[in-house]
Amino acid sequence: MICTWRDCKQPAKHVCKSQTGDVWARLCVLHSEALDAAIDSGDPKKIMSCYIKAQGGSQKAAARMWGDHQQ
């Protein structure tokens, strides 16, 4: 699998799952660490930015949230 972070082509090593067990991202080591650092910072802007990038960008994040039928 390839990292889902926007514009990344590295192999995914970490799976991110929702509380219900749905996979919402697959990240390489670098981007997994970036997401963890943003969460640890407590900065809402950094957290949201990384969360959206981890899903592949805003369009992919919106499609995931709304379901593909909304796109």
Short mmCIF file of N, CA, C and O in Angstrom, two decimals:
data_model
loop_
_atom_site.label_atom_id
_atom_site.label_comp_id
_atom_site.label_asym_id
_atom_site.label_seq_id
_atom_site.Cartn_x
_atom_site.Cartn_y
_atom_site.Cartn_z
N MET A 1 0.83 -1.18 0.00
CA MET A 1 0.00 0.00 0.00
C MET A 1 0.88 1.25 0.00
O MET A 1 1.96 1.25 0.58
N ILE A 2 0.36 2.29 -0.58
CA ILE A 2 1.05 3.57 -0.65
C ILE A 2 0.47 4.50 0.42
O ILE A 2 -0.73 4.47 0.70
N CYS A 3 1.30 5.34 0.97
CA CYS A 3 0.88 6.35 1.95
C CYS A 3 -0.23 7.20 1.35
O CYS A 3 -0.16 7.63 0.20
N THR A 4 -1.28 7.43 2.14
CA THR A 4 -2.41 8.23 1.66
C THR A 4 -2.20 9.73 1.83
O THR A 4 -3.03 10.52 1.37
N TRP A 5 -1.13 10.14 2.50
CA TRP A 5 -0.84 11.57 2.68
C TRP A 5 -0.78 12.25 1.32
O TRP A 5 -0.23 11.70 0.37
N ARG A 6 -1.34 13.40 1.22
CA ARG A 6 -1.41 14.13 -0.05
C ARG A 6 -0.05 14.17 -0.75
O ARG A 6 0.93 14.61 -0.17
N ASP A 7 0.00 13.69 -1.96
CA ASP A 7 1.17 13.70 -2.84
C ASP A 7 2.34 12.84 -2.37
O ASP A 7 3.45 12.99 -2.88
N CYS A 8 2.13 11.93 -1.44
CA CYS A 8 3.21 11.04 -0.99
C CYS A 8 3.14 9.73 -1.76
O CYS A 8 2.05 9.22 -2.02
N LYS A 9 4.28 9.18 -2.09
CA LYS A 9 4.35 7.92 -2.83
C LYS A 9 5.13 6.85 -2.07
O LYS A 9 5.47 5.81 -2.62
N GLN A 10 5.41 7.09 -0.79
CA GLN A 10 6.17 6.15 0.02
C GLN A 10 5.28 4.98 0.48
O GLN A 10 4.06 5.12 0.57
N PRO A 11 5.88 3.86 0.83
CA PRO A 11 5.11 2.72 1.32
C PRO A 11 4.47 3.04 2.68
O PRO A 11 5.10 3.63 3.55
N ALA A 12 3.22 2.67 2.82
CA ALA A 12 2.51 2.88 4.09
C ALA A 12 2.96 1.84 5.10
O ALA A 12 3.09 0.65 4.77
N LYS A 13 3.22 2.27 6.31
CA LYS A 13 3.64 1.37 7.39
C LYS A 13 2.65 1.38 8.56
O LYS A 13 2.69 0.50 9.40
N HIS A 14 1.79 2.42 8.63
CA HIS A 14 0.88 2.60 9.77
C HIS A 14 -0.55 2.78 9.26
O HIS A 14 -0.78 3.53 8.33
N VAL A 15 -1.47 2.10 9.90
CA VAL A 15 -2.89 2.20 9.56
C VAL A 15 -3.57 3.05 10.62
O VAL A 15 -3.40 2.81 11.82
N CYS A 16 -4.35 4.03 10.19
CA CYS A 16 -5.12 4.88 11.11
C CYS A 16 -6.58 4.45 11.02
O CYS A 16 -7.16 4.42 9.93
N LYS A 17 -7.16 4.13 12.16
CA LYS A 17 -8.54 3.67 12.19
C LYS A 17 -9.39 4.58 13.07
O LYS A 17 -8.90 5.15 14.05
N SER A 18 -10.65 4.69 12.70
CA SER A 18 -11.61 5.44 13.50
C SER A 18 -11.98 4.63 14.74
O SER A 18 -11.59 3.46 14.87
N GLN A 19 -12.79 5.22 15.60
CA GLN A 19 -13.24 4.52 16.80
C GLN A 19 -14.11 3.31 16.45
O GLN A 19 -14.23 2.39 17.24
N THR A 20 -14.69 3.33 15.25
CA THR A 20 -15.53 2.21 14.82
C THR A 20 -14.74 1.16 14.04
O THR A 20 -15.30 0.19 13.56
N GLY A 21 -13.43 1.39 13.88
CA GLY A 21 -12.57 0.43 13.20
C GLY A 21 -12.40 0.66 11.71
O GLY A 21 -11.72 -0.11 11.05
N ASP A 22 -13.02 1.71 11.17
CA ASP A 22 -12.86 2.03 9.75
C ASP A 22 -11.48 2.63 9.50
O ASP A 22 -11.03 3.52 10.24
N VAL A 23 -10.80 2.19 8.46
CA VAL A 23 -9.49 2.74 8.09
C VAL A 23 -9.72 4.07 7.39
O VAL A 23 -10.46 4.16 6.41
N TRP A 24 -9.09 5.13 7.91
CA TRP A 24 -9.25 6.44 7.28
C TRP A 24 -7.94 6.94 6.68
O TRP A 24 -7.93 7.90 5.91
N ALA A 25 -6.83 6.27 6.97
CA ALA A 25 -5.55 6.64 6.37
C ALA A 25 -4.56 5.50 6.54
O ALA A 25 -4.66 4.70 7.48
N ARG A 26 -3.61 5.46 5.63
CA ARG A 26 -2.45 4.57 5.71
C ARG A 26 -1.24 5.46 5.49
O ARG A 26 -1.13 6.10 4.45
N LEU A 27 -0.34 5.50 6.48
CA LEU A 27 0.74 6.47 6.44
C LEU A 27 2.12 5.83 6.46
O LEU A 27 2.34 4.80 7.09
N CYS A 28 3.06 6.51 5.78
CA CYS A 28 4.47 6.12 5.87
C CYS A 28 4.99 6.57 7.23
O CYS A 28 4.30 7.27 7.98
N VAL A 29 6.20 6.19 7.54
CA VAL A 29 6.78 6.52 8.84
C VAL A 29 6.85 8.04 9.04
O VAL A 29 6.44 8.56 10.09
N LEU A 30 7.33 8.77 8.04
CA LEU A 30 7.46 10.22 8.15
C LEU A 30 6.13 10.89 8.44
O LEU A 30 6.03 11.74 9.34
N HIS A 31 5.09 10.51 7.73
CA HIS A 31 3.81 11.18 7.91
C HIS A 31 3.06 10.70 9.16
O HIS A 31 2.29 11.46 9.75
N SER A 32 3.32 9.48 9.58
CA SER A 32 2.77 9.02 10.85
C SER A 32 3.35 9.85 11.99
O SER A 32 2.63 10.27 12.90
N GLU A 33 4.65 10.10 11.90
CA GLU A 33 5.31 10.93 12.92
C GLU A 33 4.80 12.37 12.87
O GLU A 33 4.62 13.01 13.91
N ALA A 34 4.55 12.89 11.66
CA ALA A 34 4.04 14.25 11.52
C ALA A 34 2.65 14.38 12.15
O ALA A 34 2.35 15.36 12.84
N LEU A 35 1.80 13.38 11.92
CA LEU A 35 0.46 13.40 12.51
C LEU A 35 0.55 13.31 14.03
O LEU A 35 -0.12 14.06 14.75
N ASP A 36 1.39 12.42 14.54
CA ASP A 36 1.58 12.30 15.99
C ASP A 36 2.08 13.60 16.60
O ASP A 36 1.62 14.02 17.67
N ALA A 37 3.03 14.26 15.93
CA ALA A 37 3.58 15.53 16.43
C ALA A 37 2.50 16.60 16.48
O ALA A 37 2.45 17.39 17.42
N ALA A 38 1.66 16.64 15.46
CA ALA A 38 0.57 17.63 15.43
C ALA A 38 -0.39 17.39 16.58
O ALA A 38 -0.80 18.33 17.27
N ILE A 39 -0.74 16.12 16.81
CA ILE A 39 -1.65 15.79 17.91
C ILE A 39 -1.01 16.15 19.24
O ILE A 39 -1.65 16.76 20.10
N ASP A 40 0.26 15.82 19.41
CA ASP A 40 0.97 16.13 20.65
C ASP A 40 1.08 17.63 20.90
O ASP A 40 1.11 18.07 22.05
N SER A 41 1.12 18.42 19.81
CA SER A 41 1.25 19.87 19.96
C SER A 41 -0.02 20.50 20.55
O SER A 41 0.05 21.55 21.18
N GLY A 42 -1.16 19.85 20.32
CA GLY A 42 -2.42 20.40 20.80
C GLY A 42 -2.92 21.58 19.99
O GLY A 42 -3.94 22.17 20.32
N ASP A 43 -2.24 21.92 18.91
CA ASP A 43 -2.62 23.06 18.07
C ASP A 43 -3.69 22.61 17.08
O ASP A 43 -3.42 21.81 16.18
N PRO A 44 -4.94 23.11 17.23
CA PRO A 44 -6.03 22.66 16.37
C PRO A 44 -5.75 22.85 14.87
O PRO A 44 -6.13 21.99 14.07
N LYS A 45 -5.09 23.93 14.50
CA LYS A 45 -4.80 24.17 13.08
C LYS A 45 -3.85 23.11 12.53
O LYS A 45 -4.04 22.59 11.42
N LYS A 46 -2.82 22.76 13.30
CA LYS A 46 -1.88 21.73 12.86
C LYS A 46 -2.55 20.36 12.79
O LYS A 46 -2.32 19.59 11.86
N ILE A 47 -3.36 20.07 13.79
CA ILE A 47 -4.05 18.78 13.83
C ILE A 47 -4.96 18.63 12.62
O ILE A 47 -4.92 17.62 11.92
N MET A 48 -5.79 19.64 12.34
CA MET A 48 -6.72 19.56 11.20
C MET A 48 -5.97 19.51 9.88
O MET A 48 -6.36 18.77 8.97
N SER A 49 -4.91 20.27 9.75
CA SER A 49 -4.12 20.26 8.53
C SER A 49 -3.56 18.87 8.26
O SER A 49 -3.68 18.33 7.15
N CYS A 50 -2.97 18.26 9.27
CA CYS A 50 -2.41 16.92 9.12
C CYS A 50 -3.50 15.89 8.89
O CYS A 50 -3.34 14.97 8.08
N TYR A 51 -4.61 16.02 9.58
CA TYR A 51 -5.72 15.09 9.43
C TYR A 51 -6.24 15.08 7.99
O TYR A 51 -6.47 14.03 7.39
N ILE A 52 -6.37 16.25 7.40
CA ILE A 52 -6.84 16.37 6.02
C ILE A 52 -5.78 15.85 5.04
O ILE A 52 -6.09 15.09 4.12
N LYS A 53 -4.53 16.23 5.25
CA LYS A 53 -3.46 15.74 4.37
C LYS A 53 -3.33 14.23 4.45
O LYS A 53 -3.06 13.57 3.45
N ALA A 54 -3.49 13.66 5.65
CA ALA A 54 -3.38 12.22 5.83
C ALA A 54 -4.41 11.45 5.02
O ALA A 54 -4.17 10.32 4.59
N GLN A 55 -5.55 12.07 4.77
CA GLN A 55 -6.62 11.43 4.00
C GLN A 55 -6.44 11.62 2.50
O GLN A 55 -7.24 11.13 1.72
N GLY A 56 -5.41 12.35 2.10
CA GLY A 56 -5.15 12.55 0.68
C GLY A 56 -5.52 13.93 0.18
O GLY A 56 -5.48 14.18 -1.02
N GLY A 57 -5.90 14.82 1.07
CA GLY A 57 -6.28 16.17 0.68
C GLY A 57 -7.75 16.43 0.97
O GLY A 57 -8.51 15.54 1.35
N SER A 58 -8.15 17.66 0.77
CA SER A 58 -9.50 18.09 1.16
C SER A 58 -10.61 17.40 0.37
O SER A 58 -11.64 17.05 0.94
N GLN A 59 -10.42 17.19 -0.91
CA GLN A 59 -11.47 16.54 -1.70
C GLN A 59 -11.68 15.10 -1.26
O GLN A 59 -12.82 14.64 -1.14
N LYS A 60 -10.60 14.39 -1.02
CA LYS A 60 -10.72 13.00 -0.58
C LYS A 60 -11.28 12.92 0.84
O LYS A 60 -12.07 12.02 1.14
N ALA A 61 -10.90 13.86 1.69
CA ALA A 61 -11.43 13.88 3.05
C ALA A 61 -12.94 14.15 3.02
O ALA A 61 -13.71 13.51 3.74
N ALA A 62 -13.36 15.10 2.19
CA ALA A 62 -14.78 15.40 2.07
C ALA A 62 -15.55 14.21 1.52
O ALA A 62 -16.65 13.89 2.01
N ALA A 63 -14.99 13.54 0.53
CA ALA A 63 -15.66 12.36 -0.05
C ALA A 63 -15.82 11.28 1.01
O ALA A 63 -16.86 10.62 1.09
N ARG A 64 -14.81 11.12 1.86
CA ARG A 64 -14.89 10.12 2.92
C ARG A 64 -15.97 10.49 3.92
O ARG A 64 -16.75 9.66 4.36
N MET A 65 -16.05 11.76 4.28
CA MET A 65 -17.03 12.20 5.27
C MET A 65 -18.47 12.17 4.75
O MET A 65 -19.38 11.84 5.47
N TRP A 66 -18.64 12.57 3.49
CA TRP A 66 -19.98 12.65 2.92
C TRP A 66 -20.39 11.38 2.21
O TRP A 66 -21.56 11.21 1.88
N GLY A 67 -19.44 10.54 1.93
CA GLY A 67 -19.72 9.37 1.10
C GLY A 67 -19.49 9.77 -0.36
O GLY A 67 -19.69 10.92 -0.73
N ASP A 68 -19.05 8.85 -1.17
CA ASP A 68 -18.71 9.15 -2.55
C ASP A 68 -19.88 9.68 -3.36
O ASP A 68 -19.68 10.35 -4.36
N HIS A 69 -21.12 9.43 -2.94
CA HIS A 69 -22.27 9.87 -3.72
C HIS A 69 -22.42 11.39 -3.74
O HIS A 69 -23.11 11.92 -4.59
N GLN A 70 -21.77 12.12 -2.84
CA GLN A 70 -21.87 13.58 -2.80
C GLN A 70 -20.91 14.27 -3.74
O GLN A 70 -21.04 15.44 -4.01
N GLN A 71 -19.91 13.57 -4.25
CA GLN A 71 -18.89 14.20 -5.08
C GLN A 71 -19.33 14.35 -6.51
O GLN A 71 -20.00 13.64 -7.10
#
